[in-house]
XYZ file of C-alpha atoms in Angstrom:
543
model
C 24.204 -47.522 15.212
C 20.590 -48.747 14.112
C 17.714 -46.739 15.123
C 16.077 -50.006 16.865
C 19.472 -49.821 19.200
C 18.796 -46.017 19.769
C 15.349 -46.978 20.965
C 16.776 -49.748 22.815
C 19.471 -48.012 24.953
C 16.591 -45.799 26.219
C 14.046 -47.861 26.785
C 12.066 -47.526 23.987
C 10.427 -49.375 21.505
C 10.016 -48.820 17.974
C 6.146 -48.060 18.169
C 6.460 -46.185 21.827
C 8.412 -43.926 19.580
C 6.521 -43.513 17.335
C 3.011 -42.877 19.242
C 5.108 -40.256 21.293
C 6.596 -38.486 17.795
C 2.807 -38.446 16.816
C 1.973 -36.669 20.002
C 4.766 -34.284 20.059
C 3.896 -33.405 16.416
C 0.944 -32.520 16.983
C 1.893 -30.538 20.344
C 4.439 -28.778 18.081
C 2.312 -28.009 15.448
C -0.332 -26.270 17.494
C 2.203 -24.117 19.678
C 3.736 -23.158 16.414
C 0.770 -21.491 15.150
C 0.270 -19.780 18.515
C 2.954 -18.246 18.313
C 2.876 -17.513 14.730
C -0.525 -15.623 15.658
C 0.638 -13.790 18.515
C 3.051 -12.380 15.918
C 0.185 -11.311 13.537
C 2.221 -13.668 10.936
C -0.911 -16.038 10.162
C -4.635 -16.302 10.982
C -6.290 -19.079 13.349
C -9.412 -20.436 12.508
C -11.087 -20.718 15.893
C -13.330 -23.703 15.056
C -11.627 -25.210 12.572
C -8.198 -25.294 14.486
C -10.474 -26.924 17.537
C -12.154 -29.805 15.616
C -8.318 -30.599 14.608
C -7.522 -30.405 18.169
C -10.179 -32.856 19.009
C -9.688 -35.409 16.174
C -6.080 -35.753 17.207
C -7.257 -36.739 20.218
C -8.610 -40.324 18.978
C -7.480 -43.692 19.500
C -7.548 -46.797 17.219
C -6.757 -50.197 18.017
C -6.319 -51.704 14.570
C -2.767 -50.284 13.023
C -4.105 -50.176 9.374
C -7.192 -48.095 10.937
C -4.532 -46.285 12.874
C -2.770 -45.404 9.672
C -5.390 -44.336 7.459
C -6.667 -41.726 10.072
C -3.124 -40.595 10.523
C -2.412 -39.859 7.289
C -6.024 -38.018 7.189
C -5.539 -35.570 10.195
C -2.355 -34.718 8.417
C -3.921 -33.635 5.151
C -6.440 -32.106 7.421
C -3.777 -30.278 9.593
C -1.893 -29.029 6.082
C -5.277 -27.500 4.512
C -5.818 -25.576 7.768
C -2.845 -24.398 8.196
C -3.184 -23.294 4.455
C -6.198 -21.805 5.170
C -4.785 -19.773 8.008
C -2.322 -18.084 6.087
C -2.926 -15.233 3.745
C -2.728 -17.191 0.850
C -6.124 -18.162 1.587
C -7.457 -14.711 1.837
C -7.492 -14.012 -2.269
C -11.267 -13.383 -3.487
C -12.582 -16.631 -4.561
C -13.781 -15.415 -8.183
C -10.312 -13.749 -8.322
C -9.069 -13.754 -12.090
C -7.144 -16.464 -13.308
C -4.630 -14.164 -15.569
C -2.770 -12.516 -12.851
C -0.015 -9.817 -13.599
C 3.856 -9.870 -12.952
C 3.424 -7.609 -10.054
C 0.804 -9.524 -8.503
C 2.840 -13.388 -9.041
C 5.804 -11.392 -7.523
C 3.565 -9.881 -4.532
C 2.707 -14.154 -3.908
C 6.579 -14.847 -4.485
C 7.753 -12.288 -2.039
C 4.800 -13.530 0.316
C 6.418 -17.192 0.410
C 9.485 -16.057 0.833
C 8.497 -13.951 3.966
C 6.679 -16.558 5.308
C 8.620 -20.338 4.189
C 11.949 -18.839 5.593
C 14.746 -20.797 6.962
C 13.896 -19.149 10.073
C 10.702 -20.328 10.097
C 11.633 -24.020 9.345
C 14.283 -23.660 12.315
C 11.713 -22.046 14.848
C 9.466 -25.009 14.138
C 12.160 -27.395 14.226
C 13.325 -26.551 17.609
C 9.551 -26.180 18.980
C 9.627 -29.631 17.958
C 12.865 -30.285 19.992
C 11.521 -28.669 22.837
C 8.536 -30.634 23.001
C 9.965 -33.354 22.848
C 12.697 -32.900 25.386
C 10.186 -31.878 28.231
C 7.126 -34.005 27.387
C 7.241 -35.826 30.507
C 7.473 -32.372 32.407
C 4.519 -30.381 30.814
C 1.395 -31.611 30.177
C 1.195 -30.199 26.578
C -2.667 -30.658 26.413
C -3.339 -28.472 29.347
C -1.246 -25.922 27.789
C -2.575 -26.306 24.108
C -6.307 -26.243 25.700
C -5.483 -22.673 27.570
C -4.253 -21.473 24.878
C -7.328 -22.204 23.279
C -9.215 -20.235 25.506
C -7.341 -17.278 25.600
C -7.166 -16.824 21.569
C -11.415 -16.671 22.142
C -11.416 -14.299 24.660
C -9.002 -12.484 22.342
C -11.019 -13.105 19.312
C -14.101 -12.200 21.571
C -12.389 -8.546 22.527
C -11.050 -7.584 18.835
C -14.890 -8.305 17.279
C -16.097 -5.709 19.869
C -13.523 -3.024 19.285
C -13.433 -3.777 15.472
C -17.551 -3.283 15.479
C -17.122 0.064 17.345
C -14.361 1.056 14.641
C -16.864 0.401 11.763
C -19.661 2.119 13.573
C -17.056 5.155 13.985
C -16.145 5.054 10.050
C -19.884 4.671 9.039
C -20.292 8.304 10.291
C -18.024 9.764 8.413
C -17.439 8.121 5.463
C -20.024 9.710 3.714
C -18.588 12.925 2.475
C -21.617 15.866 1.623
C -20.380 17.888 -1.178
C -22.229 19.237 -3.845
C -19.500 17.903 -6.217
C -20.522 14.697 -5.151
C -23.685 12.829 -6.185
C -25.534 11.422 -3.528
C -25.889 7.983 -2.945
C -29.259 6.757 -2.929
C -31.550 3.242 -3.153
C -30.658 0.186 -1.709
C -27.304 -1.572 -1.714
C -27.516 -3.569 -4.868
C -25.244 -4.361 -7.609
C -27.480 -2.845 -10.340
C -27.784 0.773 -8.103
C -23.734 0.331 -7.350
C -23.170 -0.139 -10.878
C -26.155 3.347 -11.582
C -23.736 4.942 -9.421
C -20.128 4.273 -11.218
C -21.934 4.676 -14.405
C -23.378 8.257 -13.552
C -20.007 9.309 -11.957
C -17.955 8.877 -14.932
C -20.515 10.412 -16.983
C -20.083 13.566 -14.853
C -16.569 13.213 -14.555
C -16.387 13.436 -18.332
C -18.042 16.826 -18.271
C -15.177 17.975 -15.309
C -11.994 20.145 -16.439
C -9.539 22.991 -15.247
C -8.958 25.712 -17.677
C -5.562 26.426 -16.911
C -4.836 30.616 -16.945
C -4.320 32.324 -20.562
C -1.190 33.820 -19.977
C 1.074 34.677 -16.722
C 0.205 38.688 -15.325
C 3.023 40.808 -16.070
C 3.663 41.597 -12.269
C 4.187 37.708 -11.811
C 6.335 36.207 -9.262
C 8.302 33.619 -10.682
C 8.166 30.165 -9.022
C 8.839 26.523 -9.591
C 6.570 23.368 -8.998
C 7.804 19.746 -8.229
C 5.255 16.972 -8.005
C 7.070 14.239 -5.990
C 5.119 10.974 -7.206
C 6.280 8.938 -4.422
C 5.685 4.837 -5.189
C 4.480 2.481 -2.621
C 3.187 5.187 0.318
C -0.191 5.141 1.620
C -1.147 7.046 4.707
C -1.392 3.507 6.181
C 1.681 2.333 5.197
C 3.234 5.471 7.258
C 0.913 4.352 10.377
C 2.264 0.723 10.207
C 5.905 1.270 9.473
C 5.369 4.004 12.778
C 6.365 7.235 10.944
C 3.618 9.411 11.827
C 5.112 11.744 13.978
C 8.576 12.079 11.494
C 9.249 15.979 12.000
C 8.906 16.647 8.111
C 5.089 16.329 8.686
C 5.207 18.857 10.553
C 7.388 21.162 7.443
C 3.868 21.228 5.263
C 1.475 23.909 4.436
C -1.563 22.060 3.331
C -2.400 18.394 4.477
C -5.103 16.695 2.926
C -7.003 14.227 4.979
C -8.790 12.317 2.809
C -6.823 11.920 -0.834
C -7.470 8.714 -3.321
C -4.855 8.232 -5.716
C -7.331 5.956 -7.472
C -5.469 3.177 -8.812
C -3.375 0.800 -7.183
C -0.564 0.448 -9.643
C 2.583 2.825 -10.547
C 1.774 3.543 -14.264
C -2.146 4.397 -13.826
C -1.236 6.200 -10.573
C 1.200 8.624 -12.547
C -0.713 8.948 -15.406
C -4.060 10.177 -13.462
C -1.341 13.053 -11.662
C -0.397 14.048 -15.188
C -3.411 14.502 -16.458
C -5.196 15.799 -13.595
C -6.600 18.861 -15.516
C -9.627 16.734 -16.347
C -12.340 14.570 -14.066
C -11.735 10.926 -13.125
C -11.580 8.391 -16.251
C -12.123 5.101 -16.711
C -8.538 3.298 -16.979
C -9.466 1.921 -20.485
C -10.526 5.027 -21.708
C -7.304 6.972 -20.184
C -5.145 4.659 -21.644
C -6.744 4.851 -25.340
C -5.963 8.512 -26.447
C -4.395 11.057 -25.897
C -5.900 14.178 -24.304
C -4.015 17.599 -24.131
C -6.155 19.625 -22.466
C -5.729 17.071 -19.740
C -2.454 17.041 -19.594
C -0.678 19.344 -16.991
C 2.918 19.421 -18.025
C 1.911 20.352 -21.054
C -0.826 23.037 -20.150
C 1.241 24.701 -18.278
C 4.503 24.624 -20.782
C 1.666 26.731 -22.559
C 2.196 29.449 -20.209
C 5.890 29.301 -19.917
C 6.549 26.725 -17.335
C 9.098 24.432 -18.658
C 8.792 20.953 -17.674
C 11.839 18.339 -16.457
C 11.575 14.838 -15.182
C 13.575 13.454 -12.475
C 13.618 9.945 -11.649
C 15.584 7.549 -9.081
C 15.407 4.511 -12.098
C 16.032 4.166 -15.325
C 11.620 4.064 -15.984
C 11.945 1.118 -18.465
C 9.985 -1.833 -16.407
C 6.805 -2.025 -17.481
C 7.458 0.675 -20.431
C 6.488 3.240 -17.109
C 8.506 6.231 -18.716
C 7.516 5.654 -21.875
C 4.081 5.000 -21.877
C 3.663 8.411 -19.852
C 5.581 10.046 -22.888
C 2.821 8.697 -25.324
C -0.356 9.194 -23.464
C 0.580 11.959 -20.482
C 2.468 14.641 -22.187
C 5.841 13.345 -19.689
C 9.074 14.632 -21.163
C 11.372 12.010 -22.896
C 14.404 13.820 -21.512
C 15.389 13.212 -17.605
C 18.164 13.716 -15.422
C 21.008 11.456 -15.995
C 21.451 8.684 -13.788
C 25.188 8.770 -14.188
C 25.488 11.537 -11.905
C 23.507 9.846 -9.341
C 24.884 7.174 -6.853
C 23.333 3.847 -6.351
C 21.394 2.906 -3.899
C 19.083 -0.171 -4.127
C 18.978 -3.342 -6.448
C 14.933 -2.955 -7.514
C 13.131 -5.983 -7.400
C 13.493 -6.551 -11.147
C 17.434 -6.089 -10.998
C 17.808 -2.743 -12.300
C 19.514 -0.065 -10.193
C 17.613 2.621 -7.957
C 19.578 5.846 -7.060
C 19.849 7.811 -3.954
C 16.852 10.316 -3.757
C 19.241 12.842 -1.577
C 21.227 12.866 -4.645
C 18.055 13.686 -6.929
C 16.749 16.164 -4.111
C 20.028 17.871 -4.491
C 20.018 17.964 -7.997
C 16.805 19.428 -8.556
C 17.965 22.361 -5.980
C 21.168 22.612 -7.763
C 19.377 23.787 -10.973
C 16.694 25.802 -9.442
C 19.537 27.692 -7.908
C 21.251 28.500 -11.325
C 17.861 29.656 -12.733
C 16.815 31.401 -9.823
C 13.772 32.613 -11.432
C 12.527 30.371 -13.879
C 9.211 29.223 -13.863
C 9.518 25.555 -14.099
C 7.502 22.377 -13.413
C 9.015 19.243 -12.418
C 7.805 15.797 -12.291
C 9.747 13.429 -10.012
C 9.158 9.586 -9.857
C 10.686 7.628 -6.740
C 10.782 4.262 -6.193
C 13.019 3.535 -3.470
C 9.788 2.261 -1.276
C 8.894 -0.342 -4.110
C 8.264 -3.619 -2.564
C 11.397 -6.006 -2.724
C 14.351 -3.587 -2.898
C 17.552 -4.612 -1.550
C 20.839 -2.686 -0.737
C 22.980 -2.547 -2.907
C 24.940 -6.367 -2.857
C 22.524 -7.870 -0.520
C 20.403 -10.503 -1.429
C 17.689 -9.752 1.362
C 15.166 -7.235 0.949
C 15.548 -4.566 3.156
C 12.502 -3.530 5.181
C 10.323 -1.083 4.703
C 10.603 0.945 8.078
C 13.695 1.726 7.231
C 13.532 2.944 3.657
C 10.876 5.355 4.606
C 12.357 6.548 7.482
C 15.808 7.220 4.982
C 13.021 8.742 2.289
C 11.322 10.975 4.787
C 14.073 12.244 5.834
C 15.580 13.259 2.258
C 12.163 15.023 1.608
C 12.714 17.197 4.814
C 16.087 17.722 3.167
C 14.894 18.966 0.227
C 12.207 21.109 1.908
C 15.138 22.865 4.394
C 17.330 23.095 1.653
C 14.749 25.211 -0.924
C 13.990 27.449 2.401
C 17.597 28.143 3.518
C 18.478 28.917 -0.448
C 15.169 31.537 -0.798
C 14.638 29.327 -3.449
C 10.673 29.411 -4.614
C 9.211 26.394 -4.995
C 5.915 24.539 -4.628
C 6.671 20.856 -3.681
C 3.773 18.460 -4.363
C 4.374 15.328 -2.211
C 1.810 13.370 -4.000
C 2.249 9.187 -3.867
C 1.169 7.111 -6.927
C -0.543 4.649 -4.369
C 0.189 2.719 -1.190
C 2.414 -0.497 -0.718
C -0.459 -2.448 0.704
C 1.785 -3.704 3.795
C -1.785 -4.094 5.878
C -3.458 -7.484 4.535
C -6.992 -8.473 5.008
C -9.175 -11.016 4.648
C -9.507 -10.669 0.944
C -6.043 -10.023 -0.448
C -2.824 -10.590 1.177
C -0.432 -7.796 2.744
C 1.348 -6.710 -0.646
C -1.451 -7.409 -3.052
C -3.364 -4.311 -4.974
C -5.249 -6.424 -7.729
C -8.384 -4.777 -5.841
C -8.038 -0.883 -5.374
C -8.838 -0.652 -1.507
C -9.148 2.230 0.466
C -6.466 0.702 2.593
C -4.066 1.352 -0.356
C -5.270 4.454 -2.541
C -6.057 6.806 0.383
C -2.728 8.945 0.077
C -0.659 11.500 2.478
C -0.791 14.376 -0.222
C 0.870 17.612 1.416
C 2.170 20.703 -0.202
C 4.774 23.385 1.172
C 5.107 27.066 -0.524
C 8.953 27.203 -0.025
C 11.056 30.361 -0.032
C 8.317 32.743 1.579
C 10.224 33.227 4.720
C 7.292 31.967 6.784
C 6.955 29.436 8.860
C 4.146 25.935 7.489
C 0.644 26.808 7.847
C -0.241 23.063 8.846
C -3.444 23.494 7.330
C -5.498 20.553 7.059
C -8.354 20.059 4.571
C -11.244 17.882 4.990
C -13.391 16.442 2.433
C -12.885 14.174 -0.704
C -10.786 15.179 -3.040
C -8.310 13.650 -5.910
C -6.474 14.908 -8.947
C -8.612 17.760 -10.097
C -7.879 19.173 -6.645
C -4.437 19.582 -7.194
C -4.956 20.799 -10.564
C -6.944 23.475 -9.787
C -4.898 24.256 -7.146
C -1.763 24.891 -9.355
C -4.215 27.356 -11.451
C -5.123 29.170 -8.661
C -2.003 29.802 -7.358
C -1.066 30.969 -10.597
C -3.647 33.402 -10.943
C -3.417 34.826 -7.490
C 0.119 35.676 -7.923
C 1.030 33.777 -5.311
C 4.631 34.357 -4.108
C 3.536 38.291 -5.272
C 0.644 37.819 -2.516
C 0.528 40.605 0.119
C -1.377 37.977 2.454
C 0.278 34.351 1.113
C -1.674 32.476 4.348
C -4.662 34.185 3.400
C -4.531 33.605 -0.030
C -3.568 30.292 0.533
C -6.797 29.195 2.922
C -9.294 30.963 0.106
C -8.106 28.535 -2.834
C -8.265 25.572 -0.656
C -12.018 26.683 0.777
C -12.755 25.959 -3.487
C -10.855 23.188 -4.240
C -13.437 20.747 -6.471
C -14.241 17.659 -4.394
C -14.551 13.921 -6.234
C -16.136 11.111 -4.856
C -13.878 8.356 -3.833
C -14.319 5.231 -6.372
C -10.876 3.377 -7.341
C -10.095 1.449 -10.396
C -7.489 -0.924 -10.745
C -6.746 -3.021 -14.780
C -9.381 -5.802 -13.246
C -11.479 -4.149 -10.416
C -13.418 -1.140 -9.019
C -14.061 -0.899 -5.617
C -15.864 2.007 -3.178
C -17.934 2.551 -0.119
C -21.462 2.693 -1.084
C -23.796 3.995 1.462
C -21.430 3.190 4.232
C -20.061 -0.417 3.236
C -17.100 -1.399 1.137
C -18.121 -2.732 -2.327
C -15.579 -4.246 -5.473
C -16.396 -6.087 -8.586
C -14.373 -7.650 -11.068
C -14.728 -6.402 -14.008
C -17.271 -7.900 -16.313
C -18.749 -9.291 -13.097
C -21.425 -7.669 -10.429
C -20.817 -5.816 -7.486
C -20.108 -7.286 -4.048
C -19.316 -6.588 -0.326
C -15.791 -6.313 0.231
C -14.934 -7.636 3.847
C -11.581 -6.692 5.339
């Protein structure tokens, strides 16, 4: 049957049809990206999304005239609705040479977002339009909705103004680690700032102890460098109140992990015994006295790696090796089971399996003093089950990680098995987007994404968790000197372990937050969020 016979048999004619597929279109396309907002899944440009509104809205007699403006609202509609998704939302002077983690963060973004789920939703929107144009009045309903996106719009400004005013008061930390920030906010006193800081941090180092007392208490140390976990992430994937929170000693409040990315966020932990460096710097010699595997194996702490991967993407395991004193030997995967299908195609194993290892050989030793680093990346953006092509989400591989760490705390305290665990992320998975990068992207270091959930439990004292939290600004040298002290107190030999405990971290060394990422800085100066590219000047971030 020809389509002039479709129109035909309902009473239609060819350009009836097509004035009312125009009109349903554009009905379509507007309740799509209402609903699409509602659901947090795209922006909507107020303004720009109401001048569209109103040029669809005009008439032309002549059909060439007709076409030509057609043709332009639909290039028109196409860049906004561009513009309102968070593709858009990439700094404009953003480099052009963009890494394999950051073309894969885009990738996985389209694929989130261009789904066949999508197409369909849209596609029956369409269909419904369509089907009851003649009993809604599609206008009417477009224009409300209109109205109560502003008042919405209207409401968040308010409550997001009060937020800012609420951060301003605290975000500046007083410390006399921490150099004051004076002068106005330009990007020649930003750039004093960063330049001073490292200048200092140069100058910054823990001595670890000369030798263990003879009365020591032997005890273990795992750092668990957790990828893809900022204290955000936990907040928008709704695991704040998991019970294993509640399993730690000490909670720090305010952590940066400094960098955004796995390698540089592993490599700072490792060689935490010295103050913050400049990535270029880090990553151009080697530094023992930084290093605090290999301080401590110094001392007699022997040091072990386990990992949930093999650690060859990106050279990871090997370039800590070279420049971070990390241990070529590691746990064998082979006696490890599968888990996930990373998001380069290489295996990740189950972490309750790698908890239960590591307490497996601490029970054999019993009282070895031992340091252990472990790597997970089970929360890495794009891992899938094992023979499932879908990524699986991120609620749920937290909620299965969280609950292997509480595991592996129960398990150390039921076996009277010493240990100090380090929970200690390399940096965050970025899930929260804003205006400047997309949900998923760390080319710039944010706050969002480097401030860290770093908690540590004393296992094996027979006691229940202090739930201390600590307060202030504080990074790697914290948990260095931390481990020293800890060391020289004797701690598991302590008469008074709470005690002791709440005196080191009263003198914990204190570093101003500024994060570094391969192309960017960023940091709050004076109150307000600041990044720069590198080898450009310094400028107002705006989430």
């Amino acid at each position: 049957m020809k389509l002039s016979e479709i129109f035909n048999r309902y009473g239609l004619s060819n350009t009836v049809e097509f004035k009312f597929s125009i009109s349903v279109f554009v009905s379509a396309y507007f309740i799509y990206k209402f609903i699409m907002y509602f659901c947090t899944l795209m922006n909507f440009s107020l303004i720009n999304n109401l001048i569209l509104f109103a040029l669809c809205t005009a008439k032309f007699k002549k059909p060439i005239v007709s076409a030509i403006y057609r043709t332009l609202i639909f290039v028109l509609a196409v860049t906004i609705f561009y513009m309102d998704t968070h593709f858009s939302e990439l700094p404009s002077n953003q480099l052009p040479l963009f890494s394999l983690e950051y073309l894969s963060s885009v990738y996985d973004y389209t694929q989130s977002f261009f789904t066949l789920n999508n197409i369909a939703y849209f596609i029956g929107i369409l269909g419904l339009v369509f089907f009851t144009k003649d009993i809604f009045h599609y206008q009417t309903i477009i224009t409300t909705l209109f109205i109560c996106v502003a008042v919405m719009m209207f409401n968040e400004n308010i409550i997001a103004n009060d937020l800012i005013k609420s951060e301003q008061k605290i975000s500046v930390v007083k410390s006399s680690d921490i150099l004051e920030q004076t002068g106005e906010k330009t990007s020649e006193n930003i750039e004093n700032y960063l330049t001073t800081f490292l200048k200092q941090e140069k100058d910054r180092i823990v001595q670890m102890p000369a030798a263990i007392q003879k009365d020591f208490v032997p005890f273990n140390i795992v750092l668990v460098n957790i990828c893809s976990m900022a204290t955000d992430d936990i907040v928008i994937a709704k695991q704040t109140n998991h019970s294993v929170f509640s399993k730690f000693d000490i909670k720090f409040n305010n952590f940066s992990s400094v960098a955004s990315y796995s390698t540089p966020g592993s490599m700072r932990l490792l060689r935490a015994n010295c103050g913050q460096e400049n990535e270029a710097t880090m990553y151009s010699q080697r530094r023992p006295e930084c290093e605090l595997l290999t301080t401590l194996d110094k001392i007699g702490f022997s040091s072990e790696v386990y990992m949930d991967h093999d650690g060859v993407y990106g050279d990871y395991h090997k370039t800590l090796h070279d420049i971070a004193g990390l241990p070529e030997n590691k746990y064998p995967l082979n006696k490890l089971s599968p888990k996930y299908t990373a998001y380069d195609g290489s295996v990740i194993y189950s972490d309750r399996d790698l908890f239960n290892a590591y307490i497996l050989n601490l029970d054999l030793r019993k009282t070895t003093n031992n340091i252990s680093f472990m790597n997970i990346l089970s929360l890495h953006d794009g891992n899938k089950k094992l023979g499932q092509r879908v990524s699986l989400s991120y609620e749920t591989r937290i909620k299965t990680l969280l609950d292997d760490i509480e595991f592996l705390l129960d398990e150390l305290d039921k076996r009277d098995l010493k240990s100090v665990v380090v929970m200690i992320p390399e940096h965050g998975a970025a899930l929260r987007g804003d205006k400047m990068q997309i949900s998923k992207l760390r080319e710039i270091p944010t706050d969002t994404i480097t401030k860290i959930p770093v908690m540590i439990r004393f296992t094996g004292t027979g006691k229940k968790p202090i739930n201390m939290d600590v307060n202030g600004s504080f990074s790697y040298l914290a948990v260095s000197s931390l481990i020293k002290e800890i060391i020289d107190n004797n701690i598991y030999g302590s008469q008074d372990i709470k005690s002791t405990i709440k005196q080191i971290v009263s003198t914990l060394p204190q570093t101003a937050h500024i994060n570094e990422s391969t192309n960017a800085f960023f940091m709050n100066f004076q109150s307000d969020d600041f990044y720069k590219l590198k080898g450009e000047s310094w400028n107002p971030y705006i989430k």
